[in-house]
Short mmCIF file of C-alpha atoms in Angstrom, two decimals:
data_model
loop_
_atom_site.label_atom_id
_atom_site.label_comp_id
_atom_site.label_asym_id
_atom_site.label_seq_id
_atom_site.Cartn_x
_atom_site.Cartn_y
_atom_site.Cartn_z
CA UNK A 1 60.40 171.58 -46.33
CA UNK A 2 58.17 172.43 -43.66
CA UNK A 3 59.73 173.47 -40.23
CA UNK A 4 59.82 171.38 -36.98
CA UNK A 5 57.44 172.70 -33.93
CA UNK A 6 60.63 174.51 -32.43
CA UNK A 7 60.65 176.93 -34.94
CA UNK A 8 56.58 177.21 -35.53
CA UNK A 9 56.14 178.08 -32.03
CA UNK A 10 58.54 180.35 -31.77
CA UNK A 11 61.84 180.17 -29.80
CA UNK A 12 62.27 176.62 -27.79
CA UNK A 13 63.42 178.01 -24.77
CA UNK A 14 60.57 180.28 -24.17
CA UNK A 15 57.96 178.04 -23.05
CA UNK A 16 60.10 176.30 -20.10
CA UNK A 17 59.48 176.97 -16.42
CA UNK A 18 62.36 177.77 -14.07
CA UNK A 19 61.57 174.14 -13.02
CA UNK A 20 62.83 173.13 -16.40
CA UNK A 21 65.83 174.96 -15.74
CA UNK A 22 66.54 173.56 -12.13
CA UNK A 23 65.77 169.24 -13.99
CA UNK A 24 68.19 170.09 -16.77
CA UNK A 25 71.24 171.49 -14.29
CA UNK A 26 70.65 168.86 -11.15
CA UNK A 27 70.38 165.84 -13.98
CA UNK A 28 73.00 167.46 -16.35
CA UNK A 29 75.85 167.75 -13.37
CA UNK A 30 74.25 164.40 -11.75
CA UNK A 31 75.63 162.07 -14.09
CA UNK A 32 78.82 164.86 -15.02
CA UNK A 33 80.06 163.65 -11.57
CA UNK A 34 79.25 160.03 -12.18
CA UNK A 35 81.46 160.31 -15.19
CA UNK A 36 83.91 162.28 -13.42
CA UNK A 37 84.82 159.37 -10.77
CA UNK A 38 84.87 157.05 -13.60
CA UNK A 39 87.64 159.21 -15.87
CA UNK A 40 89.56 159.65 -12.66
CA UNK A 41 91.06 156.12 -12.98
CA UNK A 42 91.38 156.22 -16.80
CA UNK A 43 93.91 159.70 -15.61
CA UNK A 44 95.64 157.85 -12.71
CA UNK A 45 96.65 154.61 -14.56
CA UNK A 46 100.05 155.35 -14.84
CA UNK A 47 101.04 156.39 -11.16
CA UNK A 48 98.48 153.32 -10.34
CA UNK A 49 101.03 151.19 -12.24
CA UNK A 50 104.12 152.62 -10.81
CA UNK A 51 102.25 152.08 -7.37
CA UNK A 52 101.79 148.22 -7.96
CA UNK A 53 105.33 147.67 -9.06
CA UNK A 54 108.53 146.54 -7.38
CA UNK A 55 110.94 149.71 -6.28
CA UNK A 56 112.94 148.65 -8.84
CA UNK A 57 110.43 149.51 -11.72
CA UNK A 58 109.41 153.14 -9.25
CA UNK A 59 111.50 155.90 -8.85
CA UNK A 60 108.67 157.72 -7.32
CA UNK A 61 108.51 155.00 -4.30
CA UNK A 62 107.99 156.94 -1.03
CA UNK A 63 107.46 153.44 1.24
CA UNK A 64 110.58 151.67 2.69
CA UNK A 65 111.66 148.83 0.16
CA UNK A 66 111.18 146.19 2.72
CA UNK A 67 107.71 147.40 3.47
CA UNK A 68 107.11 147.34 -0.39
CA UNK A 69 108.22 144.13 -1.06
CA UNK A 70 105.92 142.71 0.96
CA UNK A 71 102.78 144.55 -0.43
CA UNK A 72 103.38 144.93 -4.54
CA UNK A 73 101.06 143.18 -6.53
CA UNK A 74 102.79 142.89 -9.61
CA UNK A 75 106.52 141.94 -10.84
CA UNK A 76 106.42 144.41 -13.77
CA UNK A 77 104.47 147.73 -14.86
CA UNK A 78 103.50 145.84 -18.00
CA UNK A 79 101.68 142.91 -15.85
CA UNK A 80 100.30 146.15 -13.73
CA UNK A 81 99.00 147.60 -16.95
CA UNK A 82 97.03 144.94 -18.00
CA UNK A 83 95.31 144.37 -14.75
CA UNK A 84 93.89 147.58 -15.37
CA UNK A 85 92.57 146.82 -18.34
CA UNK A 86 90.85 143.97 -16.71
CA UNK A 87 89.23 146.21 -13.94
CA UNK A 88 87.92 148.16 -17.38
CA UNK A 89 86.65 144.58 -18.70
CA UNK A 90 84.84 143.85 -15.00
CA UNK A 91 83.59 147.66 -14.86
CA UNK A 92 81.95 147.83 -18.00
CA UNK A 93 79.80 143.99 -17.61
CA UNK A 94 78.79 144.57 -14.30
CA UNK A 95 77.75 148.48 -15.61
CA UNK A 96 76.21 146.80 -18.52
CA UNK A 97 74.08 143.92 -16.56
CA UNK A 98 73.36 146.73 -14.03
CA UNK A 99 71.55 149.43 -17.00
CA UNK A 100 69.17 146.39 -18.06
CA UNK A 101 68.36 145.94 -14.15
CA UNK A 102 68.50 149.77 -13.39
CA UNK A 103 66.23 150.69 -16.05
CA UNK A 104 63.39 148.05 -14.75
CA UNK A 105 63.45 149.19 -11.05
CA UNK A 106 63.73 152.46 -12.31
CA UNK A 107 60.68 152.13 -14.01
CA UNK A 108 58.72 151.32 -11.12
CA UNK A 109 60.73 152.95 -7.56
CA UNK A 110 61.25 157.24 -7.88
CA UNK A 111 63.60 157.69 -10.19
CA UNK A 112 64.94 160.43 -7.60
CA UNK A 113 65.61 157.85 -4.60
CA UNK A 114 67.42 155.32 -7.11
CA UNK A 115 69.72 158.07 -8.81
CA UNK A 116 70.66 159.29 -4.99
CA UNK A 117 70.75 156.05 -3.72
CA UNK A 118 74.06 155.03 -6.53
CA UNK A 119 75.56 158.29 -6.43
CA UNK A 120 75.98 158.36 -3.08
CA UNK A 121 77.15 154.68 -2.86
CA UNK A 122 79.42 154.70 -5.85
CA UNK A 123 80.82 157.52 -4.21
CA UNK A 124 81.66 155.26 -1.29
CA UNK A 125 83.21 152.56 -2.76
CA UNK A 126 85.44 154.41 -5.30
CA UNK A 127 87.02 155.87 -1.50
CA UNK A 128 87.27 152.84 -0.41
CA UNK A 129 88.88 151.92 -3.78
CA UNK A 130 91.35 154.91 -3.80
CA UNK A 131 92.46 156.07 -0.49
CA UNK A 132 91.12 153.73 2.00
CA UNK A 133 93.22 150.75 0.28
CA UNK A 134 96.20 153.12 -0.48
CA UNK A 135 96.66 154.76 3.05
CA UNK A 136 96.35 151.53 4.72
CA UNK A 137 98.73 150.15 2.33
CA UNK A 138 96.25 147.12 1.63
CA UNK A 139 97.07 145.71 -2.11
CA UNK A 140 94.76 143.10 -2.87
CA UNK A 141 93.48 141.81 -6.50
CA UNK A 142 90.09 140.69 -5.56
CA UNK A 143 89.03 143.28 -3.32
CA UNK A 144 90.11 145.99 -5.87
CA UNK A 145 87.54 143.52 -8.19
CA UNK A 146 84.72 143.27 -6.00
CA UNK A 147 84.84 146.66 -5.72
CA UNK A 148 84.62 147.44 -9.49
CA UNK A 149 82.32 144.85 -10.02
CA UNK A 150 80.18 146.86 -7.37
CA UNK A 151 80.61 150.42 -8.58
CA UNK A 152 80.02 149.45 -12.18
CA UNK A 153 76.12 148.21 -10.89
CA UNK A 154 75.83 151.30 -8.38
CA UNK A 155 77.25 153.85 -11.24
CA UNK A 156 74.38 151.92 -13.49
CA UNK A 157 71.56 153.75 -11.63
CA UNK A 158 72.44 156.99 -13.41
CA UNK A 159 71.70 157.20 -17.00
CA UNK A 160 68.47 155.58 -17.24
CA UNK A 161 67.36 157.45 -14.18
CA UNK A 162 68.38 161.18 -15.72
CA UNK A 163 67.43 160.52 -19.57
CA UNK A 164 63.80 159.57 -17.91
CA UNK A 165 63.55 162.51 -15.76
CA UNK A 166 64.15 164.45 -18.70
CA UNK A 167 62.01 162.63 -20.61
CA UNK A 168 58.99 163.97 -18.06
CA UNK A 169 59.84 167.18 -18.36
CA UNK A 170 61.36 167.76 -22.24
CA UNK A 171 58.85 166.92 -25.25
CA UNK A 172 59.40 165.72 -28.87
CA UNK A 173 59.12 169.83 -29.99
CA UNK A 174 63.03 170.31 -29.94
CA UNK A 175 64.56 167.33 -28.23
CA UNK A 176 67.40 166.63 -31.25
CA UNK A 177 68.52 170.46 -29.28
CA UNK A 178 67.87 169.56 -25.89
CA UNK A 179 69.13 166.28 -25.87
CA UNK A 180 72.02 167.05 -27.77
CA UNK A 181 73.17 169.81 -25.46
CA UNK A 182 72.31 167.89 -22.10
CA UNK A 183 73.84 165.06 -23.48
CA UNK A 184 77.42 166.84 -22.90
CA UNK A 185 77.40 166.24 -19.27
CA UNK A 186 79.00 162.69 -20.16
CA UNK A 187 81.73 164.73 -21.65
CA UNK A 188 81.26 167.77 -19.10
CA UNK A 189 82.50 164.98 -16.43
CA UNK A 190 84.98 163.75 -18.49
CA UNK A 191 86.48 166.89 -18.61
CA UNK A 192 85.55 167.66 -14.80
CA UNK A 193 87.45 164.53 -13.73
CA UNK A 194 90.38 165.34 -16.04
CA UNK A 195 90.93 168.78 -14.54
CA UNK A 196 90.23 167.34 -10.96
CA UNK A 197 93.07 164.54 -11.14
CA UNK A 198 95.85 166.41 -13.04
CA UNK A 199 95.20 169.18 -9.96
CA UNK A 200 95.65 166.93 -6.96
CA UNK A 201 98.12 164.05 -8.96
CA UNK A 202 101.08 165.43 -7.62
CA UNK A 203 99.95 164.66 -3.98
CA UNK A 204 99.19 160.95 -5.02
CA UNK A 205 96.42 158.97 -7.14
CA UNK A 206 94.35 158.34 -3.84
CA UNK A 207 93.59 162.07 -3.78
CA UNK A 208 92.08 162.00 -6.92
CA UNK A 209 89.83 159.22 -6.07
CA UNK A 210 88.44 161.73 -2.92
CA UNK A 211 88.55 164.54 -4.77
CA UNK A 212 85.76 163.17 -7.14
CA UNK A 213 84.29 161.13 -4.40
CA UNK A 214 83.49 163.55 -2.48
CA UNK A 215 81.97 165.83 -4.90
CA UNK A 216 80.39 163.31 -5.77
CA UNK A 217 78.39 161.94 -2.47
CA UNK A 218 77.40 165.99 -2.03
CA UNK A 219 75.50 165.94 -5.32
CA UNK A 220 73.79 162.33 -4.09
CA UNK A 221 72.48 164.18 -1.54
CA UNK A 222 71.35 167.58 -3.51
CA UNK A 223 69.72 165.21 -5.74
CA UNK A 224 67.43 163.15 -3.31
CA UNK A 225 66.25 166.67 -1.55
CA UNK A 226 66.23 168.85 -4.74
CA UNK A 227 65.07 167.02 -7.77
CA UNK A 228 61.56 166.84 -9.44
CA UNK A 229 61.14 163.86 -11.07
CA UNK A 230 57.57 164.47 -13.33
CA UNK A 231 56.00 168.22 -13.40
CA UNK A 232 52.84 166.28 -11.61
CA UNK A 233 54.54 166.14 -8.47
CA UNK A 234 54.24 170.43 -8.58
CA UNK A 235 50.97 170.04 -10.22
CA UNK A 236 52.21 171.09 -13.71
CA UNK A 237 50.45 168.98 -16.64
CA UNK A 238 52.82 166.73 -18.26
CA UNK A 239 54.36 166.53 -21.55
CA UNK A 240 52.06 163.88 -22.87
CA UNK A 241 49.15 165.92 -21.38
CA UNK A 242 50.18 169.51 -23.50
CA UNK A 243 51.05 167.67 -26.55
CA UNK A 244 47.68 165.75 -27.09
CA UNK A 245 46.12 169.44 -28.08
CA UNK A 246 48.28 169.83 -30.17
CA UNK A 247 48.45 168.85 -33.88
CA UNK A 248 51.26 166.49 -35.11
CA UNK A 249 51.83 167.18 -39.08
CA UNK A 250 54.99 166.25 -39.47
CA UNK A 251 56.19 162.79 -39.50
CA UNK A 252 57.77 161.09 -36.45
CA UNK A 253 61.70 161.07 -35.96
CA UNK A 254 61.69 157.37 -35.73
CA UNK A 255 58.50 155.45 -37.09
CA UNK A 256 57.21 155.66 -40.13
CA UNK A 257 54.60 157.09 -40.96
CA UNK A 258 52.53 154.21 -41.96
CA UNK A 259 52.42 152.64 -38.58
CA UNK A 260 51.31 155.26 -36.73
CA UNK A 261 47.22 154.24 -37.37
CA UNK A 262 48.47 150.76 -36.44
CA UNK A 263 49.22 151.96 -33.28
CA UNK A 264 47.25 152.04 -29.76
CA UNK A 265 48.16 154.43 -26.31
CA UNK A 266 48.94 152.27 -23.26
CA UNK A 267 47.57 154.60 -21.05
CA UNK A 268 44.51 156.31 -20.25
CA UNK A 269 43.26 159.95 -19.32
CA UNK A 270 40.13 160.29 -17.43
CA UNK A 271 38.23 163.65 -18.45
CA UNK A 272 39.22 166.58 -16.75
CA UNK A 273 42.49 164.88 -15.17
CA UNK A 274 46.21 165.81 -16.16
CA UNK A 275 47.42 162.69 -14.33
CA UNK A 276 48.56 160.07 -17.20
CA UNK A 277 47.57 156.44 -15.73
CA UNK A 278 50.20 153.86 -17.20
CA UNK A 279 51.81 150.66 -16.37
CA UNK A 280 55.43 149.60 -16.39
CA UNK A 281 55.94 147.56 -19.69
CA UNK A 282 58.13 144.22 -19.34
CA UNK A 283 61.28 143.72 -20.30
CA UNK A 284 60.49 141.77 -23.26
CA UNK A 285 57.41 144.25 -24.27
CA UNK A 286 60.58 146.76 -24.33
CA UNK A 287 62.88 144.62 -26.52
CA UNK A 288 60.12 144.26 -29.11
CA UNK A 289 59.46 148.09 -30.05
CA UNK A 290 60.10 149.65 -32.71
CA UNK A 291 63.89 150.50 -32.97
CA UNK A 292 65.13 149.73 -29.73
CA UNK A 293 67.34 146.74 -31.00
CA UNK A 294 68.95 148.19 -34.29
CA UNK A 295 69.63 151.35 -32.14
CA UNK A 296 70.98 148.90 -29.34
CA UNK A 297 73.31 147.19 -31.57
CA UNK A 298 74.77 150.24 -33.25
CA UNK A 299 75.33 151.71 -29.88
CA UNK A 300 76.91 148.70 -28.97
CA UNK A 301 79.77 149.15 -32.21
CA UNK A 302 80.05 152.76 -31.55
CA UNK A 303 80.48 152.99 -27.90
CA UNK A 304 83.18 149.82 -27.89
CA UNK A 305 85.57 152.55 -30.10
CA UNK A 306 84.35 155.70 -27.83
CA UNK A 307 84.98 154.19 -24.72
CA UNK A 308 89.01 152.68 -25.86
CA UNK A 309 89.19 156.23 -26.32
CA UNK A 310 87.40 156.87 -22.72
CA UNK A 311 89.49 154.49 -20.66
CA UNK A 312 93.30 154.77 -22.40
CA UNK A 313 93.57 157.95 -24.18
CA UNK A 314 95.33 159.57 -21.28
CA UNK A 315 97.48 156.62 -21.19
CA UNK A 316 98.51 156.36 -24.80
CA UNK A 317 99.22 159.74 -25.36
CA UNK A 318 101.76 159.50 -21.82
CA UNK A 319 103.15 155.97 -23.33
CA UNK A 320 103.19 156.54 -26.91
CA UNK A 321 104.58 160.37 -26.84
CA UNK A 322 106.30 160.74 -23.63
CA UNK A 323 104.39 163.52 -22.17
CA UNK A 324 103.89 163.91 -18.96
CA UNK A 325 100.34 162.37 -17.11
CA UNK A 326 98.95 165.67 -15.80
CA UNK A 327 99.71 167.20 -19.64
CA UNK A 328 98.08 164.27 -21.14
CA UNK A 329 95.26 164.75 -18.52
CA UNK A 330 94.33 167.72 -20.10
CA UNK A 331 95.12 167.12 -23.57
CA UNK A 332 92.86 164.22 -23.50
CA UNK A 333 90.00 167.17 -23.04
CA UNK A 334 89.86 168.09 -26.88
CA UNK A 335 88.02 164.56 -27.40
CA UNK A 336 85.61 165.67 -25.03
CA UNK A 337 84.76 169.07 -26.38
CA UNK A 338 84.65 167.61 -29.88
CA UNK A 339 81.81 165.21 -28.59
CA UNK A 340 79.86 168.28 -27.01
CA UNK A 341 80.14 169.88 -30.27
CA UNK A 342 79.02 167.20 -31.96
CA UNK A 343 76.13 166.11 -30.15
CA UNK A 344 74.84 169.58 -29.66
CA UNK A 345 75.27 170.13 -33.52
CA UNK A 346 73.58 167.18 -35.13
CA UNK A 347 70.81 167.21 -32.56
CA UNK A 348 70.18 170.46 -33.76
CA UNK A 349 70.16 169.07 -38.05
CA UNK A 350 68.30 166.11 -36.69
CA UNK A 351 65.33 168.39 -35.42
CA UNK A 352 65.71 170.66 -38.80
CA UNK A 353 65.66 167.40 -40.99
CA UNK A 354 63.05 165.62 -39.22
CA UNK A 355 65.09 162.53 -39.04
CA UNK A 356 68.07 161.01 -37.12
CA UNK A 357 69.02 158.55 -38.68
CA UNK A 358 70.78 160.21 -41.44
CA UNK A 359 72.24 162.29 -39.57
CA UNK A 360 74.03 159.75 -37.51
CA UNK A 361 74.85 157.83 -40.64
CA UNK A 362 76.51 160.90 -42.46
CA UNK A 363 78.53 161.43 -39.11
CA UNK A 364 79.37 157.68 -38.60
CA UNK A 365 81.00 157.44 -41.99
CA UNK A 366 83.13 160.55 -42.14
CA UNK A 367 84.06 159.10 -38.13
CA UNK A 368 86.19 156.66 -40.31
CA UNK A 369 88.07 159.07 -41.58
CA UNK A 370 88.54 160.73 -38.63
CA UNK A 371 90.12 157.50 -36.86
CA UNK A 372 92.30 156.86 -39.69
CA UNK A 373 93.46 160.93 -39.77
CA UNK A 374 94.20 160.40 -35.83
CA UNK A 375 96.33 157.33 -35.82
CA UNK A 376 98.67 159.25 -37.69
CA UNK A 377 98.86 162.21 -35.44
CA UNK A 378 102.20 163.65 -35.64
CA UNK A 379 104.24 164.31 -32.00
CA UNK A 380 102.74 167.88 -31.91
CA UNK A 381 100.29 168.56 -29.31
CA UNK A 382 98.20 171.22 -31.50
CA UNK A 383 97.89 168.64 -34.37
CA UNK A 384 96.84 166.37 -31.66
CA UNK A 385 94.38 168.29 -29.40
CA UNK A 386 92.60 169.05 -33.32
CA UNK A 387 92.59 165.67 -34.69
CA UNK A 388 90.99 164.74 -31.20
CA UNK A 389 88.41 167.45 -31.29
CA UNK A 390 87.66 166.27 -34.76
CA UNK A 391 87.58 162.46 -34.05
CA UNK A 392 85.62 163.62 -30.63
CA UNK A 393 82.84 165.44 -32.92
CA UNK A 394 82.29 162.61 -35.12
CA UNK A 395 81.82 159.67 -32.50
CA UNK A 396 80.99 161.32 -29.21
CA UNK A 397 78.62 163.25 -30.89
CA UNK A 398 76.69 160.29 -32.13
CA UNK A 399 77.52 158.33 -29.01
CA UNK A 400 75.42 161.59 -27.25
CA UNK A 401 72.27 161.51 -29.52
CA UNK A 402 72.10 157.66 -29.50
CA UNK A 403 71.86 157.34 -25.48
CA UNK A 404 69.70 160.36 -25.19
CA UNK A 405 67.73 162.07 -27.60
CA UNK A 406 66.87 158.19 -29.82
CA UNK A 407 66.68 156.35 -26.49
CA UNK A 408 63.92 159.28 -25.23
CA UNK A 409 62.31 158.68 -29.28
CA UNK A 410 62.27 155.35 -28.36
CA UNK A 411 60.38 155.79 -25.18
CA UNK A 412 57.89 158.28 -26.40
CA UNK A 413 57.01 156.08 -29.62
CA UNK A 414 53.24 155.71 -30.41
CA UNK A 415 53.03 152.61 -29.30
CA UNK A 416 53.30 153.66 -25.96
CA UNK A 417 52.28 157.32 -26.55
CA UNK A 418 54.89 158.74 -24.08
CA UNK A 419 54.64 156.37 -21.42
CA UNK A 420 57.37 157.58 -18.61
CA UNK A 421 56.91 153.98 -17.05
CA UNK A 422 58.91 152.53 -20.53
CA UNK A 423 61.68 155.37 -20.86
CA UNK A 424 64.20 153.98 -18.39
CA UNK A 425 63.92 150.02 -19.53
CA UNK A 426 64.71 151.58 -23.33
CA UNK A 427 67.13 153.75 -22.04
CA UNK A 428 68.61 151.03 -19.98
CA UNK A 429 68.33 148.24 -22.79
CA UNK A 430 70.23 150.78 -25.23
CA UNK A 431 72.59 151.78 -23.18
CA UNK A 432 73.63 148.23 -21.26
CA UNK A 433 74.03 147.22 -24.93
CA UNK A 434 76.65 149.29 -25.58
CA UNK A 435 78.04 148.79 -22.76
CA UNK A 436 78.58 144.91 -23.31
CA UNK A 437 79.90 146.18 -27.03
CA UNK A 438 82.58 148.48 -25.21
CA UNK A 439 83.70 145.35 -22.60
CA UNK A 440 83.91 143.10 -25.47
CA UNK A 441 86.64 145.35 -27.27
CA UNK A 442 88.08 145.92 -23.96
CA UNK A 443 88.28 141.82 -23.67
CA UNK A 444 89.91 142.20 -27.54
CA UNK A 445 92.75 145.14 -26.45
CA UNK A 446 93.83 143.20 -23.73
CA UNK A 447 94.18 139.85 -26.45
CA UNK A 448 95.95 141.99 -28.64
CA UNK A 449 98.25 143.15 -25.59
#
């Protein structure tokens, strides 16, 4: 078997720039403290509940009953519960319709302004969300969903945004590795947001909500001064630019080999120039290449089960095994660190092997097991935090190398020869996908409840 480029050209890491470094920590923490905000409510649901109930149902009241009675939006915890779940359902369509517009505009404003631009915002309304509404003691059912349905489209602007960034800077020579580990910062925020909520909980939900909103409008604003979206804006040649000297004998991860003659660059490089000249595909040109929809509907399937996991895991394991929210909180981690493992793992086997797909395949079946292994999980919170790191490795890791290393595969095909003005439609066609998978099961839990 002959080895990938990483290991032909010596180590990876060697031939990237201190620019390299400074793309993969502003994008990696970027989107850590998008997902950070959005775990924070997936931690606070239960105070959240006991907040929107009658005094009768809270113990933990600190309002005057007759104040109270005049503000609670729901007669029982249960009814509380399942509005929650229905802020989930609005969150993740409105995230999902806002990745397939997100990845178009990002393909043709600065990726840089657009990622600032919905950090900064989302950051806004999720404190308007949290304490604005709870320190003015202003309950209301469709504000709190107009403002969901408007963080899910601002919190859109991230992942297509970062995963083409990346894309500009990180070529095909290692990017099962690269991908895999930058991919954590989904679960890096996860865990961020965890740790965040169960520190502040005790002083009420709303100070979780500007904990994580405030961190989270600061890195808006070190992104839009600090990042570099392409190495041509430093006058660095670009990937596409360094790998057309050099010679590609080994098969591509993701088309075959016999299409690769078939195949013609949509771009141009005028002699002597580093500067790639490309247009913005459609859409539609988008939908049609190679891989992007069998990719987009496996996503779909595999994020609807990671993302149950994402939204009520702290909530099951506080409702189905009495412990307390800020120990679930942190128990919920081991899921987390599972999917870093994971991703960081079979990225690495992917780039040995040549291939994905088998990789994810392999993972996706033993995942099975996993799920089966975990719904039996003893009332032990060892047995648990392992069963969860195990589950966590075989469907967050996946989840990881489907929405960034594939997704940047996709967008670096040979049809397109690397275009950069493609990578955030694919990203954001792959990625909405899954999102409208995870809403539909989210529309399905709350049937079942």
């Amino acid at each position: 078997m002959a080895w990938p480029n990483i290991f032909q050209r010596g180590t990876l890491f060697s031939r990237f720039s201190h620019h390299h470094v400074v793309v993969f920590l502003l994008t990696f923490f970027s989107y850590s403290l998008l997902h950070a905000s959005r775990k924070t409510f997936s931690n606070v649901k239960v105070s959240i509940s006991k907040q929107w109930t009658p005094s009768a149902f809270n113990k933990s009241i600190r309002l005057p009953v007759e104040i109270w009675s005049s503000n609670h939006l729901f007669p029982s915890a249960e009814e509380a519960t399942l509005f929650l779940g229905t802020l989930d359902t609005i969150f993740l369509f409105s995230y999902a319709v806002g990745l397939f517009i997100s990845g178009i505009v990002g393909d043709r404003l600065n990726l840089r302004w657009v990622l600032s631009f919905g950090m900064c915002s989302s950051a806004l309304v999720v404190f308007v969300f949290g304490p604005v509404t709870e320190w003015l003691h202003f309950y209301n059912k469709g504000l709190y969903c107009c403002l969901w349905i408007g963080n899910g489209l601002l919190q859109s602007t991230g992942w297509p945004c970062v995963v083409a960034v990346m894309g500009n800077w990180f070529g095909k020579a290692g990017r099962g590795v690269v991908f895999g580990l930058w991919s954590a910062c989904a679960s890096v925020g996860n865990i961020l947001g965890a740790c965040l909520a169960s520190s502040v909980l005790q002083y009420g939900y709303e100070y979780a909500f500007l904990v994580t909103a405030a961190v989270q409008f600061a890195g808006g604003i070190i992104i839009f001064f600090g990042l570099l979206v392409s190495p041509e804006e430093i006058g660095i040649p670009g990937i596409e630019a360094e790998e057309n000297f050099e010679e590609d004998s080994h098969r591509p991860l993701i088309n075959d080999a016999e299409n690769e003659d078939e195949y013609e660059p949509n771009y141009s490089i005028q002699e002597g120039s580093t500067i790639t000249q490309v247009k913005a595909i459609s859409f539609y040109q988008a939908c049609c290449l190679p891989g992007v929809i069998p990719y987009s509907l496996a996503y779909a399937c595999l994020k609807l089960v990671n993302y149950s996991f994402f939204f009520w895991l702290p909530f099951y394991l506080s409702n189905n095994f009495g412990w307390k929210e800020a120990e679930a909180d942190k128990l919920s981690i081991w899921y987390d660190v599972g999917g870093i493992i994971g991703g960081t793992l079979q990225g690495f086997v992917s780039d040995v092997l040549q291939k994905r797909a088998p990789v994810l395949a392999l993972s996706l079946l033993l995942a099975v097991g996993s799920l089966v292994g975990y719904s039996r999980s003893p009332n032990d919170k060892s047995i648990n935090a392992l069963l969860m790191a195990v589950t966590g490795f075989f469907i967050g890791g996946p989840s990881n190398m489907i929405s960034s290393a594939i997704s940047a595969d996709l967008g670096h095909q040979e049809l397109i020869q690397g275009s950069s003005e493609a990578l955030a439609t694919v990203t954001g066609i792959v990625d909405g996908t899954g999102s409208i998978g995870a809403a539909v099961g989210q529309v399905r839990e709350q049937e079942r409840g």
